[in-house]
PDB file of C-alpha atoms in Angstrom:
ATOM      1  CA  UNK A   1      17.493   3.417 -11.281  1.00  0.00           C
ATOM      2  CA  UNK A   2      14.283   4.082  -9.617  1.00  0.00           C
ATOM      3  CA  UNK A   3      15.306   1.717  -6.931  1.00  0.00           C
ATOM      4  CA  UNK A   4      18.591   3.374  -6.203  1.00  0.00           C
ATOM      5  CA  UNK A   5      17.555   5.303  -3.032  1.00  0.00           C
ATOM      6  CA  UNK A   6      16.744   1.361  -1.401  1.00  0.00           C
ATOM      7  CA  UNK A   7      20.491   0.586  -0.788  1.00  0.00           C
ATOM      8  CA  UNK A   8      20.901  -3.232  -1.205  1.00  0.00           C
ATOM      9  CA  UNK A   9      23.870  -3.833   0.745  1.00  0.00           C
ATOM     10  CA  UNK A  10      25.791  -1.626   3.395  1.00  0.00           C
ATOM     11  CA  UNK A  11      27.997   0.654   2.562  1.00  0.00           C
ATOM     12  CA  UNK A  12      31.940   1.128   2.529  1.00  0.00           C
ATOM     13  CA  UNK A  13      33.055   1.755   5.414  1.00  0.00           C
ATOM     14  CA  UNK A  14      35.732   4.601   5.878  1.00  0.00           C
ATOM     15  CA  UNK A  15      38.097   2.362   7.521  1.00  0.00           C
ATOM     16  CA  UNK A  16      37.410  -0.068   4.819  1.00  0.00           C
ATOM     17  CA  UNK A  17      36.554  -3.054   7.299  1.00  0.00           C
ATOM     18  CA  UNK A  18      33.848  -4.440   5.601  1.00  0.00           C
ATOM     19  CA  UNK A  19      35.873  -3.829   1.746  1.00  0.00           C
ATOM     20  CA  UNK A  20      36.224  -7.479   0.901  1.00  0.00           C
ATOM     21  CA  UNK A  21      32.467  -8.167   0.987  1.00  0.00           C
ATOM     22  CA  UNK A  22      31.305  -4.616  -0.369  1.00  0.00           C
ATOM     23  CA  UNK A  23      33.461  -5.230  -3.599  1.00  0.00           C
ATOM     24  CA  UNK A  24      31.661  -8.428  -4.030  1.00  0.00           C
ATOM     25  CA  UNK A  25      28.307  -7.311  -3.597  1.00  0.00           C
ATOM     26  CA  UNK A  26      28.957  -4.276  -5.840  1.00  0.00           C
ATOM     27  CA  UNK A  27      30.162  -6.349  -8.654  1.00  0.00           C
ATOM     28  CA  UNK A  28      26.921  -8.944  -8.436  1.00  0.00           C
ATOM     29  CA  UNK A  29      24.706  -5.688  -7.929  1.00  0.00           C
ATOM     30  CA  UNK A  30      26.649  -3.843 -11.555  1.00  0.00           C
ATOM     31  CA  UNK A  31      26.493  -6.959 -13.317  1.00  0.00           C
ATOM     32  CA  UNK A  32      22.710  -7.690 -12.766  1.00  0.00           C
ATOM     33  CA  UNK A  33      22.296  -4.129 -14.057  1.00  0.00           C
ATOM     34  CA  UNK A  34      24.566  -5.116 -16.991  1.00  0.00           C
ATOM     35  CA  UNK A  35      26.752  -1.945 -16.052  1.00  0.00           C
ATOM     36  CA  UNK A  36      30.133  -4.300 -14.883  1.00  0.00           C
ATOM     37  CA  UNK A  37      31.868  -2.965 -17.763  1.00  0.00           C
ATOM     38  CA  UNK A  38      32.020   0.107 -16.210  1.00  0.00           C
ATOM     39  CA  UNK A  39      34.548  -0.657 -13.815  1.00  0.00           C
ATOM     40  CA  UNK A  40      36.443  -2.940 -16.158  1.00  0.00           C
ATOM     41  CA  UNK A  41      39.707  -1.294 -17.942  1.00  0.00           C
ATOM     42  CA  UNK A  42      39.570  -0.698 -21.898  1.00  0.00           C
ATOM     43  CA  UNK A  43      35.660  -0.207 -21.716  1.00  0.00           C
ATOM     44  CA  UNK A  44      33.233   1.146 -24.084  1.00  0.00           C
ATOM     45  CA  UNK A  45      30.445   2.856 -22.338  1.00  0.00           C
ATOM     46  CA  UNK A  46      27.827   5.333 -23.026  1.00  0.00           C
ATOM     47  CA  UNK A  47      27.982   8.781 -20.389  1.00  0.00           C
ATOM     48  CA  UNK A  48      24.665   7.110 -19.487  1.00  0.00           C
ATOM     49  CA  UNK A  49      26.302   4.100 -18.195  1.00  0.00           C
ATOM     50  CA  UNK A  50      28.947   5.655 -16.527  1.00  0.00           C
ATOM     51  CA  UNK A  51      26.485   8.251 -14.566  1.00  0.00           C
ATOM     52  CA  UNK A  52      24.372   5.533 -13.507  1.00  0.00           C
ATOM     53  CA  UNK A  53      27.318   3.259 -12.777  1.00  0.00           C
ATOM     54  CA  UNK A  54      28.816   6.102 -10.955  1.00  0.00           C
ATOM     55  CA  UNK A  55      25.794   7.254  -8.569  1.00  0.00           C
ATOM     56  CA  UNK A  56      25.051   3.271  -7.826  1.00  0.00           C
ATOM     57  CA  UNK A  57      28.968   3.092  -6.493  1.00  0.00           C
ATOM     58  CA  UNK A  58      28.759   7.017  -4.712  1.00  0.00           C
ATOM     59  CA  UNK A  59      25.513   5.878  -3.095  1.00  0.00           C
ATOM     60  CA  UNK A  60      27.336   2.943  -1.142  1.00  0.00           C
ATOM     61  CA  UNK A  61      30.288   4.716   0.130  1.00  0.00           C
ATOM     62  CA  UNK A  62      30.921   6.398   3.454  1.00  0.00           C
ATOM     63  CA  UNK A  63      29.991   9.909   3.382  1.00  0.00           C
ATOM     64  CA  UNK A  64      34.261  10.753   3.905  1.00  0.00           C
ATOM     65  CA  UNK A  65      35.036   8.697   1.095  1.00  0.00           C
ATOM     66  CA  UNK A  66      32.272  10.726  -1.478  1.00  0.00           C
ATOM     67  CA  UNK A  67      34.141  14.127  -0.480  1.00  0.00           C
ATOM     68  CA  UNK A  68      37.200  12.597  -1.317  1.00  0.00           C
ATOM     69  CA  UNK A  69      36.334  11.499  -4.616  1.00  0.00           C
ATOM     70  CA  UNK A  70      33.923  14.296  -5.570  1.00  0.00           C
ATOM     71  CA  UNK A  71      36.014  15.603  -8.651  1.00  0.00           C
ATOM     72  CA  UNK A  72      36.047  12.413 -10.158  1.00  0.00           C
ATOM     73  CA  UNK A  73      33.971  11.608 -13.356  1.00  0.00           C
ATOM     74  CA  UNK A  74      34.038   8.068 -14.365  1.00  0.00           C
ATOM     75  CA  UNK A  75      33.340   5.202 -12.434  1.00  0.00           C
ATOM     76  CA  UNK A  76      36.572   3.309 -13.613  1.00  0.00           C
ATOM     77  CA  UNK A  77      38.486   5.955 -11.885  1.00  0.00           C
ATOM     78  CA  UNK A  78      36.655   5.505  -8.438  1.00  0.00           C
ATOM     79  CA  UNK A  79      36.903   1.882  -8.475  1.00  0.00           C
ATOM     80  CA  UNK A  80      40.213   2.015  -9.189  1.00  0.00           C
ATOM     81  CA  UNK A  81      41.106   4.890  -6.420  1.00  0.00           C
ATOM     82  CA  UNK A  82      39.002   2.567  -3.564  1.00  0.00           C
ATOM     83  CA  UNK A  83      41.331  -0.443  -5.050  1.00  0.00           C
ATOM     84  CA  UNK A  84      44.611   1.305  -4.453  1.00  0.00           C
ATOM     85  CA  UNK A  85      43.089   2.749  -1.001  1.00  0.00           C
ATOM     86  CA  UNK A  86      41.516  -0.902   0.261  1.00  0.00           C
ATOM     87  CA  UNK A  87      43.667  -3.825  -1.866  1.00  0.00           C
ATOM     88  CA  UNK A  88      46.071  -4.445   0.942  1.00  0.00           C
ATOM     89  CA  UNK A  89      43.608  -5.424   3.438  1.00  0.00           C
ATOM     90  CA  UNK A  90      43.229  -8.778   1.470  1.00  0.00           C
ATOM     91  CA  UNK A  91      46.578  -9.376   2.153  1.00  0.00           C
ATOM     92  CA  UNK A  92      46.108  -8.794   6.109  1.00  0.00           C
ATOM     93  CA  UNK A  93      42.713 -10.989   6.285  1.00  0.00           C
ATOM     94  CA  UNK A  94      44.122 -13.724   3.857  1.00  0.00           C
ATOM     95  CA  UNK A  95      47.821 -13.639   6.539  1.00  0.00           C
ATOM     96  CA  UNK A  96      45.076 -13.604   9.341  1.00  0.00           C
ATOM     97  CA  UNK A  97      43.184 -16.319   8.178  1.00  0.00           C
ATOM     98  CA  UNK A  98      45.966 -18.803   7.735  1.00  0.00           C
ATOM     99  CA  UNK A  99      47.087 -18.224  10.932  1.00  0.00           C
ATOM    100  CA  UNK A 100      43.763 -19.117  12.646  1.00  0.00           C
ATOM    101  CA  UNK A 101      43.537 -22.002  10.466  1.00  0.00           C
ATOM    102  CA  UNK A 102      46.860 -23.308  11.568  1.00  0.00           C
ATOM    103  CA  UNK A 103      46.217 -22.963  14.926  1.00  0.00           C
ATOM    104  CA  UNK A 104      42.649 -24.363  14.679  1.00  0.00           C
ATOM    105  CA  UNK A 105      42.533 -27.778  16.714  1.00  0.00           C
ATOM    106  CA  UNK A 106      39.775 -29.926  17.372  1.00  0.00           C
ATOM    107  CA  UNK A 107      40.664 -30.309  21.075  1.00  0.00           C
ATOM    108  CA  UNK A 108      40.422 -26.300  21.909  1.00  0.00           C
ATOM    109  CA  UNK A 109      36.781 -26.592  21.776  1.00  0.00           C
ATOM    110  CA  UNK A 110      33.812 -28.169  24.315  1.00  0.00           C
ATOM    111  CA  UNK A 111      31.297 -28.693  21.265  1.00  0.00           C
ATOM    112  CA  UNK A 112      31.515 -29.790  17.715  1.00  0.00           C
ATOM    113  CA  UNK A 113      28.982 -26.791  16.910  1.00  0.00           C
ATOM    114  CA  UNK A 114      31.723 -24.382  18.837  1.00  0.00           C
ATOM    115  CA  UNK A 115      34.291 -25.693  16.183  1.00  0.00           C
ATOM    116  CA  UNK A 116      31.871 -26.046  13.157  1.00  0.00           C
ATOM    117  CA  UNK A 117      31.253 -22.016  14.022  1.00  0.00           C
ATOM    118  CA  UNK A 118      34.596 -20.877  14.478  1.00  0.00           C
ATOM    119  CA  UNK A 119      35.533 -22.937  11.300  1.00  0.00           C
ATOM    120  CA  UNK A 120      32.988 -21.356   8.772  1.00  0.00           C
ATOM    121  CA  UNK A 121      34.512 -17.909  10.336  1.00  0.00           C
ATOM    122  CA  UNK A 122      37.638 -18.823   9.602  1.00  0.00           C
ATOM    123  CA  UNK A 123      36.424 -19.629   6.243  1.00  0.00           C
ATOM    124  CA  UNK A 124      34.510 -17.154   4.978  1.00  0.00           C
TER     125      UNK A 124
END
């Protein structure tokens, strides 16, 4: 916890552009703190565990978000309010994607580095 004021990774945006990635990175940062069960339904945790868990998640949201969610307690709860808020937009990247994959040809581009770059965008 003493390292909590260093954020590790950016934070949620409001629009929830950057969601995808920050749900990743939260989940790798809670589980090397052994604090994933937090967000995990039918969990066992100490109020220790959820305090922590929920300061680590509070710290890496947009400022709009926190004053949204300042009533709730329990780190669960957040999660599960930025899910319902942000799920869709893995529909809309994943429809995106596959629609610049199937359009991706060889031909379109001068260099194989041009297409090696807009492939590993497409991919990730």
């Amino acid at each position: 916890m003493t390292n909590i004021k260093n954020q590790k990774f950016i934070t949620l945006d409001i629009s929830g552009k950057n969601y995808l990635s920050w749900v990743l990175d939260v989940k790798l940062h809670l589980s090397t703190k052994k604090l994933k069960h937090t967000i995990d339904e039918d969990n066992a945790t100490s109020k220790e565990e959820r305090a922590t868990a929920l300061i680590f998640l509070r710290h890496h949201i947009d400022d709009g978000l926190k004053y949204e969610c300042l009533t709730v307690e329990n780190p669960l709860e957040l999660w599960q309010n930025l899910n319902d808020r942000f799920e869709h937009l893995k529909f809309v990247v994943l429809s995106k994607a596959l629609n610049d994959w199937s359009q991706l040809r060889f031909q379109d581009f001068k260099t194989v580095s041009e297409y090696n770059s807009t492939l590993f965008k497409i991919v990730s």
